[in-house]
Coordinates of C-alpha atoms in Angstrom, one line a residue:
X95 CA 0.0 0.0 0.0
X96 CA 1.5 3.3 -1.0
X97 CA 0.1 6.9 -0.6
X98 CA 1.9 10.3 -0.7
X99 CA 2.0 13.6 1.2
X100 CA 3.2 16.9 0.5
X101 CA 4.0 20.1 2.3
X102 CA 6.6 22.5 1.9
X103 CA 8.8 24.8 4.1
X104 CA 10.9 27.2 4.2
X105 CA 13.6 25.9 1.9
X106 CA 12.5 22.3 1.9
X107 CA 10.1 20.3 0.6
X108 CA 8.5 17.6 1.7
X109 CA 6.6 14.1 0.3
X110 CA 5.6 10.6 2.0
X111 CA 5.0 6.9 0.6
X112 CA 4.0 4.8 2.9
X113 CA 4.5 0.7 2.8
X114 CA 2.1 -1.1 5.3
X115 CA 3.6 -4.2 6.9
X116 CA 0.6 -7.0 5.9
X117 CA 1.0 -8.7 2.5
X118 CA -2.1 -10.2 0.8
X119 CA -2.7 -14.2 -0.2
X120 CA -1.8 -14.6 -3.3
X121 CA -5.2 -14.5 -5.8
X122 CA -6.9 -12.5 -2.9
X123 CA -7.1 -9.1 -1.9
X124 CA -7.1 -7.2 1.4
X125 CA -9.0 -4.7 2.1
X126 CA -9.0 -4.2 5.6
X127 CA -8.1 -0.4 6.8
X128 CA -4.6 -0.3 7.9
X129 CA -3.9 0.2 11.5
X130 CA -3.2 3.6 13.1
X131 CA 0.8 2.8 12.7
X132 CA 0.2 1.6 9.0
X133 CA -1.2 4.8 8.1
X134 CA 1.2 6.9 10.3
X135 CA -1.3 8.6 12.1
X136 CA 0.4 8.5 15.1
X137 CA 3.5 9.9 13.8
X138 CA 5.5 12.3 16.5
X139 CA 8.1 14.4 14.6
X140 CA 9.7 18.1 14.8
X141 CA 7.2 20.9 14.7
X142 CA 9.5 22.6 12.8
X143 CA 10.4 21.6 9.2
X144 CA 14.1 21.2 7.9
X145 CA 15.4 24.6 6.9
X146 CA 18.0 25.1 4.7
X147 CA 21.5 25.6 6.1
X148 CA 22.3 28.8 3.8
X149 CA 26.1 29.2 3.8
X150 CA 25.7 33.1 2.8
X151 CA 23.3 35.8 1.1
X152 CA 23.6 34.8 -2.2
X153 CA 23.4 30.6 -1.5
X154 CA 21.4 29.5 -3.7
X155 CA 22.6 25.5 -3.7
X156 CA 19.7 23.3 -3.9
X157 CA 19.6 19.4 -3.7
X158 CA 16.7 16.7 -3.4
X159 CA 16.8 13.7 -1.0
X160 CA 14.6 10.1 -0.7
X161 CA 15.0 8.3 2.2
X162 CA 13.1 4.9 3.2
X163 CA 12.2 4.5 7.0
X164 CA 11.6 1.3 8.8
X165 CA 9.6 1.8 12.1
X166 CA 10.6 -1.3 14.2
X167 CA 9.9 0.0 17.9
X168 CA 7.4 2.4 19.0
X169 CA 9.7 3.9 21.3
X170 CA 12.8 3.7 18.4
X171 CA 14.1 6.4 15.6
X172 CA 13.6 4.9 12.3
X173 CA 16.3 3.2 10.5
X174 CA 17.3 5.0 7.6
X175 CA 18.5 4.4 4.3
X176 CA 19.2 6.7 1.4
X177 CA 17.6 5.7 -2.0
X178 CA 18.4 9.1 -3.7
X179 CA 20.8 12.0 -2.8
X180 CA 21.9 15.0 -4.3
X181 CA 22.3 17.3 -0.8
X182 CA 25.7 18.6 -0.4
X183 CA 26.8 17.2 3.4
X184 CA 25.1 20.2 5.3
X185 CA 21.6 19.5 4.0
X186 CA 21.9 15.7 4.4
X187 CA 22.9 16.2 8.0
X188 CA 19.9 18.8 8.5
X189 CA 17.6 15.9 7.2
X190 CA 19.0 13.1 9.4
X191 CA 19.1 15.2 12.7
X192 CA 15.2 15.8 11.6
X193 CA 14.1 12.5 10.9
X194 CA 15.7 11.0 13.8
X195 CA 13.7 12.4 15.5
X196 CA 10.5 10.7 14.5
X197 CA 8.5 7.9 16.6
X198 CA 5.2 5.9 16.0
X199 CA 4.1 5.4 19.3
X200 CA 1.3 3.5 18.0
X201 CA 3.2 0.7 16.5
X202 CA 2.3 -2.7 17.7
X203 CA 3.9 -6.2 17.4
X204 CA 0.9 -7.4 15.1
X205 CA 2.0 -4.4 12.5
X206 CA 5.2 -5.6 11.6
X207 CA 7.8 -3.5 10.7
X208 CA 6.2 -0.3 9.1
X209 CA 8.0 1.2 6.1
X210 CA 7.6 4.8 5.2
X211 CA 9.6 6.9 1.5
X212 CA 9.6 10.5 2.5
X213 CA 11.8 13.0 -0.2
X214 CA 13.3 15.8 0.7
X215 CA 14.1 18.8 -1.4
X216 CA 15.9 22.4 -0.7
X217 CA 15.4 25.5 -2.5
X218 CA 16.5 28.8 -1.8
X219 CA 15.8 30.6 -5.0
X220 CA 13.5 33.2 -6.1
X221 CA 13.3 31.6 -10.0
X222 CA 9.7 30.1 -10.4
X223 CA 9.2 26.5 -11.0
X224 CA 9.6 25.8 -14.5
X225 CA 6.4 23.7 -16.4
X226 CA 6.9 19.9 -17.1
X227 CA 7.3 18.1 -20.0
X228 CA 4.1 15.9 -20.8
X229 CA 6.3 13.0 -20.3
X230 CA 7.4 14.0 -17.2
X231 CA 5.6 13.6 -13.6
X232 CA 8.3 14.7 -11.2
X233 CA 10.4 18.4 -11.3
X234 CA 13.5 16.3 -10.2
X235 CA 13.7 14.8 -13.7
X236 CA 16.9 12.4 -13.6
X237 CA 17.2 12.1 -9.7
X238 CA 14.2 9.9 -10.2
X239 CA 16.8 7.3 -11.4
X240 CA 18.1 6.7 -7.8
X241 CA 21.5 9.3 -8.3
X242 CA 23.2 8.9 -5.1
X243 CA 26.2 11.4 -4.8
X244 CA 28.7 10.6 -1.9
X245 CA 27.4 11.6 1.3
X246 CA 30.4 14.1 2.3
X247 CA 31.8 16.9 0.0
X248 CA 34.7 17.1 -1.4
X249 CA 37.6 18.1 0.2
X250 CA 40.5 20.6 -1.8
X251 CA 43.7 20.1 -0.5
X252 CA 46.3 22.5 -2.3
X253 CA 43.9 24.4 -3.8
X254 CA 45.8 27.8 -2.8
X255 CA 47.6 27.3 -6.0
X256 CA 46.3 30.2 -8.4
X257 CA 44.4 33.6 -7.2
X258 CA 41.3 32.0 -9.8
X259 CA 38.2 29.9 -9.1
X260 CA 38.8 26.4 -10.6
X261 CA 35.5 26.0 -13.2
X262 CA 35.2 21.2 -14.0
X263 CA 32.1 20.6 -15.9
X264 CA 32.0 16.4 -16.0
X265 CA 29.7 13.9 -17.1
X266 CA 29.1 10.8 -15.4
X267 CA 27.9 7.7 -17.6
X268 CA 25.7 5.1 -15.4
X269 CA 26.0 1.5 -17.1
X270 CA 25.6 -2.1 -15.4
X271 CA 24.0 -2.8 -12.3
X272 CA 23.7 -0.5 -9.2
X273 CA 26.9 -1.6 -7.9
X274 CA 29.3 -0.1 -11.0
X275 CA 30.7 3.2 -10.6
X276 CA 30.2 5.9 -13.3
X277 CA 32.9 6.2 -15.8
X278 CA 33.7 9.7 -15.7
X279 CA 34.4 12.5 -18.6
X280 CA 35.8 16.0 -18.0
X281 CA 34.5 18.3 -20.6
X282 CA 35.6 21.5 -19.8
X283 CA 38.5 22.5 -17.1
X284 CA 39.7 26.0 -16.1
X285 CA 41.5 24.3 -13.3
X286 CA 45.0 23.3 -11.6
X287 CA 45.3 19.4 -12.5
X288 CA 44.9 18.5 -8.7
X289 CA 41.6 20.2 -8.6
X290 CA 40.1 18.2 -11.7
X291 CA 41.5 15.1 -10.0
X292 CA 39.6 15.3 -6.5
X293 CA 36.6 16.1 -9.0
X294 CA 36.6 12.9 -10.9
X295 CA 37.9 11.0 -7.8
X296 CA 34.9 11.8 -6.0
X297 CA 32.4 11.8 -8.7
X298 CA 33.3 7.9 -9.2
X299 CA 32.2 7.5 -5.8
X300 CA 28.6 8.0 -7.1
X301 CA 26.0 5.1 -7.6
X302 CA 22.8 4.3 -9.0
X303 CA 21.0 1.5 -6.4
X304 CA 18.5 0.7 -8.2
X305 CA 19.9 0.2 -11.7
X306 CA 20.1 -3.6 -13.3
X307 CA 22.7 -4.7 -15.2
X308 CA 20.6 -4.6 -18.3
X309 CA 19.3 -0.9 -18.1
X310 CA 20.1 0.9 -20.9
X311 CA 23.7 3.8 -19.6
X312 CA 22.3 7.2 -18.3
X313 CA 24.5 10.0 -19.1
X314 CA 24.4 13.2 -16.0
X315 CA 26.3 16.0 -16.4
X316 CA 27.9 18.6 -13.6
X317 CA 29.6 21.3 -13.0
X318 CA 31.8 22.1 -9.7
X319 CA 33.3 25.8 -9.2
X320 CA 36.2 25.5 -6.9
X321 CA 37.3 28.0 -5.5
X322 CA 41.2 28.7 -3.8
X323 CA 41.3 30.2 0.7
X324 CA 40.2 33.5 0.7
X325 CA 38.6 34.0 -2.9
X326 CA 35.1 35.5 -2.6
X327 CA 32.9 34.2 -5.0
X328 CA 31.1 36.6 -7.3
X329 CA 27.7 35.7 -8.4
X330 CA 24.8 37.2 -9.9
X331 CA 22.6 39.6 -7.9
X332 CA 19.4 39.1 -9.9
X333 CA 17.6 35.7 -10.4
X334 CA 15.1 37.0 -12.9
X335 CA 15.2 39.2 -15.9
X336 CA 13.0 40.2 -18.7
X337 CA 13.9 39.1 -22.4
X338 CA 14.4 42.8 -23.6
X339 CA 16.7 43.5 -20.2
X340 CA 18.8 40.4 -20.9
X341 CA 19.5 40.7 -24.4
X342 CA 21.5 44.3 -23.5
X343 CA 23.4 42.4 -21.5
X344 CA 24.5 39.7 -24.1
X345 CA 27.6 40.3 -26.7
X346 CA 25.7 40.9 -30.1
X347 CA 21.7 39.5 -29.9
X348 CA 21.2 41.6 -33.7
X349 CA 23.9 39.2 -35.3
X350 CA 21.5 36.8 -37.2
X351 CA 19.0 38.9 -37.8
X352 CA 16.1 37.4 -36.3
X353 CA 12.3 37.7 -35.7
X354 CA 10.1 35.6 -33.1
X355 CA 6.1 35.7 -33.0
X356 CA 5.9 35.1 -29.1
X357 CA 1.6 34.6 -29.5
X358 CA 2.5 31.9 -31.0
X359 CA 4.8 30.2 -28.5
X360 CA 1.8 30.0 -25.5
X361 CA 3.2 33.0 -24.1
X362 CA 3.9 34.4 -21.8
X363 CA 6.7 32.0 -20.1
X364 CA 9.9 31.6 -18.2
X365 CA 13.1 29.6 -19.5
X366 CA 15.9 29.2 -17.5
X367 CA 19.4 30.1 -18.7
X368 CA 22.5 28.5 -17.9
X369 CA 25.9 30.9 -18.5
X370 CA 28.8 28.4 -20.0
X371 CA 29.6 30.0 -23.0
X372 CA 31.7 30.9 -25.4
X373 CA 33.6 27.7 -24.0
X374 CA 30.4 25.0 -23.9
X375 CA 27.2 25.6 -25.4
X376 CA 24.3 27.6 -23.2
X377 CA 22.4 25.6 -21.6
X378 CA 18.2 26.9 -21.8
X379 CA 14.8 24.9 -21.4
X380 CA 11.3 25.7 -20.7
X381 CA 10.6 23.3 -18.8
X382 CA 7.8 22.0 -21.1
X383 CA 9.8 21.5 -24.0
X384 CA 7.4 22.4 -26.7
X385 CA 8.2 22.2 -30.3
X386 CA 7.5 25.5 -31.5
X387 CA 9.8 27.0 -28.8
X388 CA 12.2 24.9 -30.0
X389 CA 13.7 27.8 -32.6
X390 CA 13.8 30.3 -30.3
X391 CA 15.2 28.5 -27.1
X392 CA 18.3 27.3 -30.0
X393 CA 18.9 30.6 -31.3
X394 CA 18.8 32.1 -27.1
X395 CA 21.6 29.2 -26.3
X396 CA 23.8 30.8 -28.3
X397 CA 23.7 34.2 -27.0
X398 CA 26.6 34.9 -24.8
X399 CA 26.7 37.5 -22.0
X400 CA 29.1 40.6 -21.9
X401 CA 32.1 40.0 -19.3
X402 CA 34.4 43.2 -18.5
X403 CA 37.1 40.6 -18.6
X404 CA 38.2 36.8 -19.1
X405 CA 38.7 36.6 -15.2
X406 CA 35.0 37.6 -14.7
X407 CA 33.5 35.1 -17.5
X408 CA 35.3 32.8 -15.4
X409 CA 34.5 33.7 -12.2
X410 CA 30.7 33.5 -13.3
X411 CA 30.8 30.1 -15.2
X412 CA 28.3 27.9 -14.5
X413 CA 26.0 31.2 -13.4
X414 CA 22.6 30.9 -13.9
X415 CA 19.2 33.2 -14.6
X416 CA 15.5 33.0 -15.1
X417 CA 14.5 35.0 -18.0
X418 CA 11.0 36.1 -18.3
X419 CA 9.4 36.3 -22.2
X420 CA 6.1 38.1 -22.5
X421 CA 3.9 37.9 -25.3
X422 CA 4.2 40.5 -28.6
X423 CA 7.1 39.9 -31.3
X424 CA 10.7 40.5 -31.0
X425 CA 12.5 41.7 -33.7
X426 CA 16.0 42.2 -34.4
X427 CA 15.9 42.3 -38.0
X428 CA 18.3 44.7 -39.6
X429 CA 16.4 47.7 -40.6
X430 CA 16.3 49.1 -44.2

């Protein structure tokens, strides 16, 4: 038996499944209620939901967590094991602490053990939730495939070599059973070799549980930004930006010569813009992926922002905003 339950808090998020303990005959069906414990109406926990460990004003790190609970004593903390993970070490620790504290007073023997999936998911940005895809029933897109990242960061030793912020962008290619580690591909380094090595190190300490060993490979893709003792990183003040606002801020948006019928496109909407150019291509989505955004969102990946110098295009690799189109026409044609 499985049911979910959503709430959200301040920087988290919050979902339940819930496994009752009794298994039917086989042919036959049970449909007797669950018991108070089965259903978790008993459940103690913290008043207060997780909040996200913010590590300074412009921390805007978010991660998503699914953890299985097995209620064995009604006097006990659940045992606790990890199904999906992509919180840094902080968050993970401000999720244990919370569900450790949890009891179901209400269990008795004649329950069993009661099993409970409850996700978890930080967020300390101001960008709106993007749309899904039609084939898609979950924001966390690829986390659904059980990515577990390694439960403590990384760790730079000798990093003070340079005065720069070390940019890695890797992918990590998933194949066999849930036992093989990725193999792992840098794509792009602005980075002192040690760096990139911890990067890939730890990265091959990543797993997929629930994979079998005749699952078609998954391909993910990160990026890191490491940064040297005493470098303050520079981000971004702004999370949002209109289309006409953004497109001052990019190199040369009247080079193609191009014209976009926004009516068309179910406007208005929101994409969201990932800086890695002119070294990788922009990354930019909708969320919904609809075909006759398709054009557009192309022609927007390869528009490439201003920098006052190399060292501040590398300082704000990897940057990202949410850019808002409205409806009307935009037209950069070149005028007769």
């Amino acid at each position: 038996m499985t049911r979910h339950l959503f709430a959200r808090a301040t920087g988290a998020l919050l979902s339940w499944a819930i496994a009752g303990g009794a298994m039917a005959a086989a042919g036959a069906t049970d449909v007797s209620p669950p018991s108070p414990a089965q259903s978790l109406s008993c459940l103690q926990r913290p008043e207060q939901q997780p909040k996200f460990p913010a590590r300074g004003n412009y921390d805007r790190t978010g991660g998503f967590a699914r953890v299985k609970l097995k209620f064995v004593a009604p006097d006990q903390a659940p045992e606790v094991q990890l199904l999906t993970n992509s919180l840094r070490e902080d968050m993970l620790d401000v999720v244990t602490r919370y569900v450790d504290r949890y009891r179901l007073p209400c269990l008795q023997p004649t329950d069993g053990t009661v099993s409970a999936v409850q996700e978890f998911e930080f967020s300390n940005t101001q960008k709106a939730p993007l749309p899904l895809a039609p084939d898609e029933t979950t924001p966390r897109g690829r986390l659904d495939h059980c990515y577990l990242r390694p439960k403590h960061d990384m760790i730079f030793n000798g990093l003070s070599v340079g005065r720069e912020v070390n940019n890695v962008v890797i992918t990590m290619t998933f194949s066999g059973d849930g036992e093989q580690p990725p193999e792992v591909k840098v794509l792009h380094q602005q980075a002192v070799p040690r760096a990139v090595d911890t990067v890939v190190d730890w990265a091959r300490a990543s797993r997929m549980p629930c994979r079998k060993a005749d699952d078609p490979p998954l391909v993910l893709q990160q990026m890191f930004r490491l940064y040297p003792p005493g470098l303050q990183r520079q981000v971004l003040k702004v999370e949002q930006v209109n289309l006409v606002d953004f497109l001052a801020m990019t190199e040369n948006p009247h080079a193609e010569g191009v014209r976009f019928d926004f009516n068309t496109m179910a406007c208005p909407f929101n994409v969201n813009y990932t800086m890695y150019g002119p070294t990788l291509p922009n990354e930019v989505t909708d969320g919904e992926k609809k075909p006759d955004r398709a054009i557009f969102i192309d022609w927007l990946s390869r528009q490439n922002l201003k920098y006052s110098s190399h060292k501040q295009a590398r300082a704000l690799f990897g940057e990202d905003l949410q850019i808002r189109v409205p409806c009307g026409e935009l037209n950069l044609q070149a005028k007769t």
